[in-house]
Short mmCIF file of C-alpha atoms and ligand atoms in Angstrom, two decimals:
data_model
loop_
_atom_site.label_atom_id
_atom_site.label_comp_id
_atom_site.label_asym_id
_atom_site.label_seq_id
_atom_site.Cartn_x
_atom_site.Cartn_y
_atom_site.Cartn_z
CA MET A 1 114.23 113.12 86.38
CA ALA A 2 113.84 109.35 86.41
CA THR A 3 111.92 107.19 83.97
CA ILE A 4 109.64 104.98 86.05
CA LEU A 5 107.46 102.26 84.50
CA VAL A 6 104.13 101.83 86.29
CA CYS A 7 102.63 98.53 85.13
CA TYR A 8 99.64 96.58 86.35
CA GLY A 9 97.39 93.55 85.95
CA THR A 10 93.64 93.94 86.46
CA SER A 11 90.34 92.13 85.93
CA GLU A 12 87.74 94.82 86.69
CA GLY A 13 89.83 98.00 86.44
CA GLN A 14 90.49 99.09 90.04
CA THR A 15 94.21 98.32 89.85
CA GLU A 16 94.42 100.32 86.62
CA THR A 17 92.80 103.32 88.30
CA ILE A 18 95.26 103.07 91.20
CA ALA A 19 98.23 102.70 88.80
CA GLU A 20 97.11 105.85 86.99
CA ARG A 21 96.95 107.80 90.26
CA ILE A 22 100.50 106.62 91.10
CA GLY A 23 101.67 107.60 87.60
CA ASP A 24 100.09 111.05 87.98
CA ARG A 25 101.81 111.59 91.33
CA LEU A 26 105.22 110.54 89.93
CA THR A 27 104.71 112.83 86.93
CA GLU A 28 103.78 115.76 89.18
CA ARG A 29 107.05 115.14 91.00
CA GLY A 30 108.94 115.64 87.75
CA HIS A 31 109.47 112.06 86.58
CA ARG A 32 108.45 110.37 83.35
CA ALA A 33 106.01 107.64 84.38
CA PRO A 34 104.19 105.75 81.63
CA VAL A 35 101.34 103.55 82.93
CA ARG A 36 100.90 100.24 81.10
CA ASN A 37 98.73 97.10 81.29
CA VAL A 38 101.11 94.12 81.36
CA ALA A 39 98.59 91.90 79.54
CA GLU A 40 98.39 94.31 76.59
CA ASN A 41 102.02 95.39 76.20
CA ASP A 42 105.37 93.69 75.67
CA LEU A 43 107.27 95.50 78.41
CA ASP A 44 111.03 95.50 78.98
CA PRO A 45 112.12 96.87 82.39
CA THR A 46 115.67 97.46 81.14
CA GLY A 47 114.45 100.62 79.41
CA TYR A 48 113.50 102.20 82.77
CA ASP A 49 115.31 103.50 85.87
CA ALA A 50 112.71 102.02 88.22
CA VAL A 51 109.53 99.92 88.07
CA VAL A 52 106.25 99.91 90.00
CA ILE A 53 104.12 96.76 89.58
CA GLY A 54 100.49 96.41 90.66
CA SER A 55 98.21 93.38 90.82
CA SER A 56 94.75 92.62 92.13
CA ILE A 57 93.84 89.42 93.96
CA HIS A 58 91.22 87.01 92.62
CA MET A 59 90.46 83.73 94.42
CA GLY A 60 93.59 84.12 96.50
CA SER A 61 95.92 84.62 93.52
CA HIS A 62 97.64 87.51 91.79
CA GLN A 63 97.07 88.26 88.11
CA SER A 64 98.79 85.58 86.01
CA SER A 65 100.09 88.30 83.62
CA ILE A 66 101.95 89.87 86.57
CA GLU A 67 103.35 86.55 87.80
CA GLY A 68 104.64 85.88 84.26
CA PHE A 69 106.10 89.38 83.89
CA VAL A 70 107.93 89.17 87.22
CA ARG A 71 109.33 85.69 86.51
CA GLU A 72 110.48 86.61 82.99
CA ASN A 73 112.17 89.82 84.14
CA ARG A 74 113.55 88.73 87.50
CA GLU A 75 117.12 89.85 86.78
CA ALA A 76 116.19 93.23 85.33
CA LEU A 77 113.87 93.90 88.28
CA ALA A 78 116.52 92.88 90.84
CA GLY A 79 118.89 95.45 89.34
CA ARG A 80 116.66 98.53 89.78
CA PRO A 81 114.43 100.12 92.44
CA THR A 82 111.05 98.37 92.49
CA GLY A 83 107.71 98.90 94.15
CA PHE A 84 104.83 96.43 94.34
CA PHE A 85 101.22 97.21 95.17
CA GLN A 86 98.44 94.72 95.75
CA VAL A 87 94.72 95.41 95.50
CA SER A 88 92.26 93.21 97.38
CA LEU A 89 89.23 93.06 99.63
CA SER A 90 91.46 91.66 102.38
CA SER A 91 93.02 95.15 102.69
CA ALA A 92 89.60 96.81 102.80
CA THR A 93 89.07 96.51 106.55
CA ASP A 94 91.01 96.92 109.81
CA ASP A 95 90.31 93.30 110.79
CA PRO A 96 93.72 91.85 111.79
CA ASP A 97 92.93 88.44 110.29
CA ARG A 98 92.07 89.98 106.90
CA ARG A 99 95.14 92.22 107.06
CA ALA A 100 97.31 89.19 107.80
CA GLU A 101 95.71 87.42 104.84
CA ALA A 102 96.65 90.34 102.54
CA ALA A 103 100.24 90.34 103.84
CA GLY A 104 100.32 86.56 103.31
CA TYR A 105 99.41 86.97 99.62
CA VAL A 106 102.48 89.20 99.17
CA GLU A 107 104.76 86.82 101.09
CA ASP A 108 103.61 83.87 98.96
CA PHE A 109 104.14 85.95 95.80
CA GLU A 110 107.67 86.90 96.86
CA ASP A 111 108.49 83.28 97.76
CA SER A 112 107.14 81.81 94.54
CA THR A 113 108.64 84.41 92.15
CA ALA A 114 111.85 85.32 94.04
CA PHE A 115 110.90 88.97 93.41
CA HIS A 116 111.63 91.15 96.42
CA PRO A 117 110.38 94.71 95.89
CA ASP A 118 111.92 97.63 97.80
CA ARG A 119 108.52 99.07 98.66
CA VAL A 120 105.15 97.33 99.11
CA GLY A 121 101.67 98.89 99.23
CA LEU A 122 98.52 97.00 100.28
CA PHE A 123 95.37 98.75 99.07
CA GLY A 124 91.69 98.05 99.46
CA GLY A 125 89.97 97.34 96.16
CA ALA A 126 86.36 97.67 95.05
CA LEU A 127 83.18 95.68 94.78
CA ARG A 128 81.53 96.46 91.44
CA TYR A 129 78.33 94.44 91.80
CA SER A 130 76.79 96.43 88.94
CA LYS A 131 79.45 95.11 86.56
CA TYR A 132 79.46 91.43 87.61
CA GLY A 133 77.42 88.80 85.83
CA PHE A 134 74.99 86.65 87.82
CA LEU A 135 77.46 83.99 89.01
CA LYS A 136 80.24 86.45 89.83
CA ARG A 137 77.79 88.55 91.83
CA LEU A 138 76.77 85.50 93.89
CA LEU A 139 80.41 84.52 94.45
CA MET A 140 81.41 88.06 95.43
CA LYS A 141 78.52 88.28 97.87
CA GLN A 142 80.00 85.25 99.66
CA ILE A 143 83.54 86.65 99.59
CA ALA A 144 82.29 90.08 100.74
CA LYS A 145 80.30 88.59 103.62
CA ARG A 146 83.56 87.36 105.12
CA ALA A 147 85.72 90.32 104.08
CA THR A 148 83.72 93.54 104.49
CA GLY A 149 80.11 92.56 105.21
CA ASP A 150 78.91 94.64 102.25
CA THR A 151 76.41 92.31 100.61
CA ASP A 152 73.90 94.82 99.19
CA THR A 153 74.29 94.00 95.50
CA SER A 154 72.14 96.96 94.39
CA ARG A 155 75.15 99.27 94.77
CA ASP A 156 78.94 99.34 94.29
CA TYR A 157 81.58 99.84 96.99
CA GLU A 158 85.07 101.34 96.77
CA TYR A 159 87.53 100.77 99.62
CA THR A 160 90.70 102.32 98.17
CA ASP A 161 92.27 104.88 100.49
CA TRP A 162 93.58 107.43 97.98
CA ASP A 163 95.74 109.18 100.59
CA GLU A 164 97.54 105.86 101.16
CA VAL A 165 98.02 105.47 97.40
CA GLU A 166 99.52 108.96 97.10
CA ALA A 167 101.76 108.37 100.14
CA PHE A 168 103.03 105.15 98.51
CA ALA A 169 103.85 107.05 95.29
CA GLU A 170 105.62 109.84 97.20
CA ASP A 171 107.62 107.37 99.28
CA PHE A 172 108.65 105.38 96.22
CA ALA A 173 109.65 108.55 94.35
CA ALA A 174 111.79 109.67 97.30
CA PHE A 175 113.41 106.22 97.43
CA VAL A 176 114.19 106.29 93.69
CA GLU A 177 115.57 109.84 93.91
CA GLY A 178 117.82 108.74 96.78
CA ARG A 179 119.04 105.66 94.92
CA LEU A 180 119.72 107.56 91.69
CA GLY A 181 121.32 110.46 93.53
CA GLU A 182 118.70 112.95 92.40
CA ALA A 183 117.70 116.07 94.28
CA PRO A 184 114.06 115.96 95.51
CA PRO A 185 111.71 118.41 93.78
CA ARG A 186 111.66 121.92 95.16
CA THR A 187 108.53 122.86 97.05
CA GLU A 188 107.57 126.54 97.04
C1 FMN B 1 85.87 86.78 91.23
C2 FMN B 1 86.59 87.59 92.29
C3 FMN B 1 87.37 86.95 93.24
C4 FMN B 1 88.02 87.69 94.25
N1 FMN B 1 88.79 87.02 95.18
C5 FMN B 1 89.36 87.72 96.18
C6 FMN B 1 90.14 87.04 97.17
O1 FMN B 1 90.34 85.83 97.15
N2 FMN B 1 90.69 87.79 98.18
C7 FMN B 1 90.51 89.15 98.24
O2 FMN B 1 91.01 89.77 99.18
N3 FMN B 1 89.81 89.83 97.30
C8 FMN B 1 89.23 89.14 96.28
N4 FMN B 1 88.51 89.80 95.31
C9 FMN B 1 88.38 91.26 95.39
C10 FMN B 1 89.27 91.97 94.37
O3 FMN B 1 90.62 91.88 94.74
C11 FMN B 1 88.80 93.43 94.28
O4 FMN B 1 87.50 93.45 93.73
C12 FMN B 1 89.73 94.31 93.45
O5 FMN B 1 89.26 95.64 93.49
C13 FMN B 1 89.82 93.83 92.01
O6 FMN B 1 90.77 94.63 91.34
P1 FMN B 1 90.78 94.74 89.75
O7 FMN B 1 89.51 95.46 89.38
O8 FMN B 1 91.98 95.57 89.43
O9 FMN B 1 90.88 93.37 89.20
C14 FMN B 1 87.89 89.10 94.29
C15 FMN B 1 87.11 89.74 93.32
C16 FMN B 1 86.47 89.01 92.32
C17 FMN B 1 85.63 89.74 91.31
#
């Protein structure tokens, strides 16, 4: 069993929900996987065998709490298996330009923080028009027009592919088990 920290930065909660699903999957596989909001906890990666970090994108940038966490803990992160997942509208469609944009966000993040995760997941996020205030709703309508075309503000949209999220968790668990020399869980 490995102890795997699953930490995240979020504004509207979608990254938290995805982090929890990853934590559940790791736990089902026999690992200890606490799920923590980086902005609300003083986290030290040295207490864990491996770390998964998740961040949403707002106005082309990752969560500042995640940028700070990664910069402050660069050495500890470099010394253990790490996974990074990003949540955005750019990963919500099959449009190659949008997909390239999402990949570009990760590249820029790696370049600016010198953090190079072993595994990367790019997940579609959500549009929660019902939760946005007036100005945010207007802004998101503009962003959505370009990204997904979903501009009906009378309803919410979720683009997260939960099978992809689970596959990311399984793949990361297998990677950690391999690195720590652990046997994979037995399947009946
Ligand atoms: C104000 C705002 C700005 C956003 N800017 C971008 C953006 O620049 N690129 C993008 O792909 N998605 C953008 N999004 C979409 C978010 O990444 C998406 O809603 C995601 O699910 C948010 O995750 P969170 O709830 O964990 O913060 C934006 C969302 C909001 C509300």
